[in-house]
CSV table of C-alpha atoms in Angstrom, one decimal:
chain,number,residue,atom,x,y,z
W,1373,MET,CA,184.2,-77.4,-64.2
W,1374,ILE,CA,182.1,-79.3,-66.6
W,1375,VAL,CA,179.0,-77.5,-68.0
W,1376,VAL,CA,176.2,-79.8,-69.1
W,1377,ASN,CA,173.8,-78.3,-71.6
W,1378,PRO,CA,170.7,-80.4,-71.9
W,1379,THR,CA,169.7,-81.0,-75.5
W,1380,VAL,CA,166.1,-81.0,-76.6
W,1381,THR,CA,165.3,-83.3,-79.4
W,1382,SER,CA,162.1,-82.8,-81.4
W,1383,ASP,CA,160.2,-86.0,-82.0
W,1384,PRO,CA,157.3,-85.9,-84.5
W,1385,ALA,CA,155.2,-88.1,-82.2
W,1386,SER,CA,155.6,-85.6,-79.3
W,1387,ASP,CA,153.9,-82.9,-81.2
W,1388,HIS,CA,150.5,-84.5,-80.8
W,1389,LEU,CA,148.3,-84.7,-77.8
W,1390,PRO,CA,148.2,-88.0,-76.0
W,1391,LEU,CA,145.5,-90.4,-77.1
W,1392,ASP,CA,143.5,-90.0,-73.8
W,1393,THR,CA,142.7,-86.3,-74.6
W,1394,ASP,CA,142.1,-86.8,-78.4
W,1395,LEU,CA,139.3,-89.3,-78.0
W,1396,PRO,CA,136.9,-87.4,-75.6
W,1397,PHE,CA,137.5,-84.3,-77.6
W,1398,ALA,CA,136.5,-86.1,-80.9
W,1399,VAL,CA,133.4,-87.7,-79.2
W,1400,ILE,CA,132.3,-84.3,-78.0
W,1401,MET,CA,132.7,-82.7,-81.5
W,1402,VAL,CA,130.7,-85.5,-83.2
W,1403,ALA,CA,127.9,-85.0,-80.5
W,1404,ILE,CA,127.9,-81.3,-81.3
W,1405,PHE,CA,127.7,-81.9,-85.0
W,1406,ILE,CA,124.7,-84.4,-84.6
W,1407,LEU,CA,122.9,-81.9,-82.3
W,1408,ALA,CA,123.4,-79.1,-84.8
W,1409,VAL,CA,122.1,-81.3,-87.7
W,1410,ALA,CA,119.1,-82.4,-85.6
W,1411,PHE,CA,118.3,-78.8,-84.6
W,1412,TYR,CA,118.6,-77.6,-88.2
W,1413,SER,CA,116.4,-80.4,-89.5
W,1414,LEU,CA,113.7,-80.0,-86.9
W,1415,PHE,CA,113.4,-76.2,-86.6
W,1416,VAL,CA,114.8,-74.7,-89.8
W,1417,LEU,CA,113.7,-77.2,-92.4
W,1418,ARG,CA,110.4,-78.0,-90.7
W,1419,PRO,CA,107.5,-78.6,-93.1
W,1420,GLN,CA,104.8,-76.1,-92.7
W,1421,SER,CA,102.2,-78.7,-93.1
W,1422,LEU,CA,103.0,-80.1,-89.6
W,1423,TYR,CA,102.2,-76.9,-87.9
W,1424,GLY,CA,99.5,-75.6,-90.2
W,1425,ASN,CA,98.9,-71.9,-90.8
W,1426,VAL,CA,98.7,-70.9,-87.2
W,1427,LEU,CA,99.3,-67.1,-87.6
W,1428,LYS,CA,96.9,-66.4,-90.4
W,1429,PRO,CA,94.0,-68.8,-90.3
W,1430,GLU,CA,91.8,-68.9,-93.5
W,1431,LEU,CA,88.4,-67.3,-93.0
W,1432,ILE,CA,85.4,-69.5,-93.8
W,1433,SER,CA,82.2,-68.0,-95.1
W,1434,ASP,CA,80.3,-68.7,-91.9
W,1435,ASP,CA,83.3,-68.0,-89.7
W,1436,ILE,CA,82.5,-65.9,-86.7
W,1437,PHE,CA,86.0,-64.5,-86.4
W,1438,ASN,CA,85.5,-61.8,-89.0
W,1439,PRO,CA,85.9,-58.0,-89.0
W,1440,VAL,CA,82.1,-57.5,-88.8
W,1441,THR,CA,81.7,-59.6,-85.7
W,1442,LEU,CA,84.7,-57.8,-84.1
W,1443,ASP,CA,83.1,-54.4,-84.7
W,1444,GLU,CA,79.7,-55.6,-83.4
W,1445,THR,CA,81.3,-57.1,-80.3
W,1446,ALA,CA,83.8,-54.4,-79.4
W,1447,PRO,CA,83.6,-51.4,-81.6
W,1448,ALA,CA,86.7,-49.3,-82.2
W,1449,ARG,CA,86.8,-45.7,-80.9
W,1450,ALA,CA,89.3,-43.1,-79.8
W,1451,TYR,CA,90.5,-43.5,-76.2
W,1452,ARG,CA,89.7,-39.9,-75.5
W,1453,GLN,CA,86.1,-40.5,-76.7
W,1454,TRP,CA,85.8,-43.6,-74.6
W,1455,LYS,CA,87.0,-41.8,-71.4
W,1456,ALA,CA,84.4,-39.0,-72.1
W,1457,GLU,CA,81.6,-41.4,-72.6
W,1458,THR,CA,82.3,-43.4,-69.6
W,1459,ASN,CA,83.4,-40.6,-67.3
W,1460,TYR,CA,86.7,-42.4,-66.8
W,1461,VAL,CA,88.5,-40.8,-63.9
W,1462,ALA,CA,91.4,-43.2,-63.3
W,1463,ASP,CA,93.7,-41.4,-65.5
W,1464,ILE,CA,95.7,-40.0,-62.7
W,1465,GLU,CA,98.7,-39.4,-65.0
W,1466,PRO,CA,99.2,-39.9,-68.7
W,1467,GLY,CA,99.9,-43.5,-69.6
W,1468,PHE,CA,98.3,-44.8,-66.3
W,1469,ASN,CA,96.0,-47.3,-68.2
W,1470,VAL,CA,98.0,-49.8,-70.2
W,1471,CYS,CA,97.1,-52.5,-72.8
W,1472,ALA,CA,97.3,-55.8,-71.2
W,1473,ILE,CA,98.4,-57.4,-74.6
W,1474,CYS,CA,101.3,-55.1,-75.6
W,1475,LEU,CA,101.8,-53.4,-72.2
W,1476,GLY,CA,101.9,-50.0,-73.9
W,1477,PRO,CA,100.3,-47.0,-72.4
W,1478,MET,CA,96.8,-45.8,-73.6
W,1479,LEU,CA,97.2,-42.3,-75.0
W,1480,ASP,CA,94.3,-40.0,-75.9
W,1481,GLU,CA,95.0,-40.4,-79.7
W,1482,ASP,CA,95.0,-44.2,-79.5
W,1483,ILE,CA,92.1,-46.3,-81.1
W,1484,ILE,CA,90.9,-48.8,-78.6
W,1485,ARG,CA,88.3,-51.6,-78.1
W,1486,HIS,CA,86.3,-51.8,-74.9
W,1487,LEU,CA,84.9,-55.2,-74.0
W,1488,GLN,CA,81.7,-56.1,-72.1
W,1489,CYS,CA,83.9,-57.2,-69.2
W,1490,GLY,CA,85.2,-53.8,-68.9
W,1491,HIS,CA,88.8,-54.3,-70.1
W,1492,VAL,CA,90.3,-51.9,-72.7
W,1493,PHE,CA,92.9,-52.8,-75.3
W,1494,HIS,CA,94.5,-51.1,-78.3
W,1495,SER,CA,92.4,-51.9,-81.4
W,1496,ARG,CA,95.4,-53.3,-83.2
W,1497,CYS,CA,96.4,-55.6,-80.3
W,1498,PHE,CA,93.0,-56.9,-79.7
W,1499,GLY,CA,92.4,-57.5,-83.4
W,1500,GLU,CA,95.4,-59.7,-83.6
W,1501,TRP,CA,94.2,-61.6,-80.5
W,1502,PHE,CA,90.7,-62.0,-82.0
W,1503,PHE,CA,91.9,-63.1,-85.4
W,1504,ARG,CA,93.9,-65.9,-83.8
W,1505,ARG,CA,90.5,-67.4,-83.0
W,1506,HIS,CA,90.4,-66.3,-79.4
W,1507,ASP,CA,86.9,-65.6,-78.2
W,1508,THR,CA,87.6,-64.7,-74.7
W,1509,CYS,CA,89.1,-61.5,-73.0
W,1510,PRO,CA,93.0,-61.7,-72.8
W,1511,THR,CA,92.8,-60.6,-69.2
W,1512,CYS,CA,89.9,-62.3,-67.4
W,1513,ILE,CA,89.1,-64.9,-70.0
W,1514,SER,CA,85.3,-64.0,-70.1
W,1515,ARG,CA,83.6,-64.8,-73.3
W,1516,ILE,CA,83.4,-61.8,-75.6
W,1517,MET,CA,80.9,-63.2,-78.0
W,1518,PRO,CA,77.5,-64.8,-77.6
W,1519,THR,CA,77.5,-68.6,-78.1
W,1520,THR,CA,75.8,-69.6,-81.4
């Protein structure tokens, strides 16, 4: 009986993938590289002059968005004091009333701002909203300052 052992020869050309799989892979890699460079240049290296200083606008001398106007419009006070002054009875359980900006509960020791429309917010949350040049209530969009 004759036993035949097949021999496997190693050819340098057989170590590579065929051309039909190399080309699409290369095209995909080049496209990913181009997208990465575009993302980096648009969002990481963006010039600040295009977007302005959105988060911290400069106060102008006659600007109505200043701390004095905020205190005149919605004075800051303790949540406990506000509840006592308004005979607020909706506090069924602690944390029942929440700030619509941060969604955090109103606790007795919190400093709040009560607007003319009746909505209540943490003083810090509403201050950030106000100083971003919003003159409306974050909840009902009613004007919080008289027109000048």
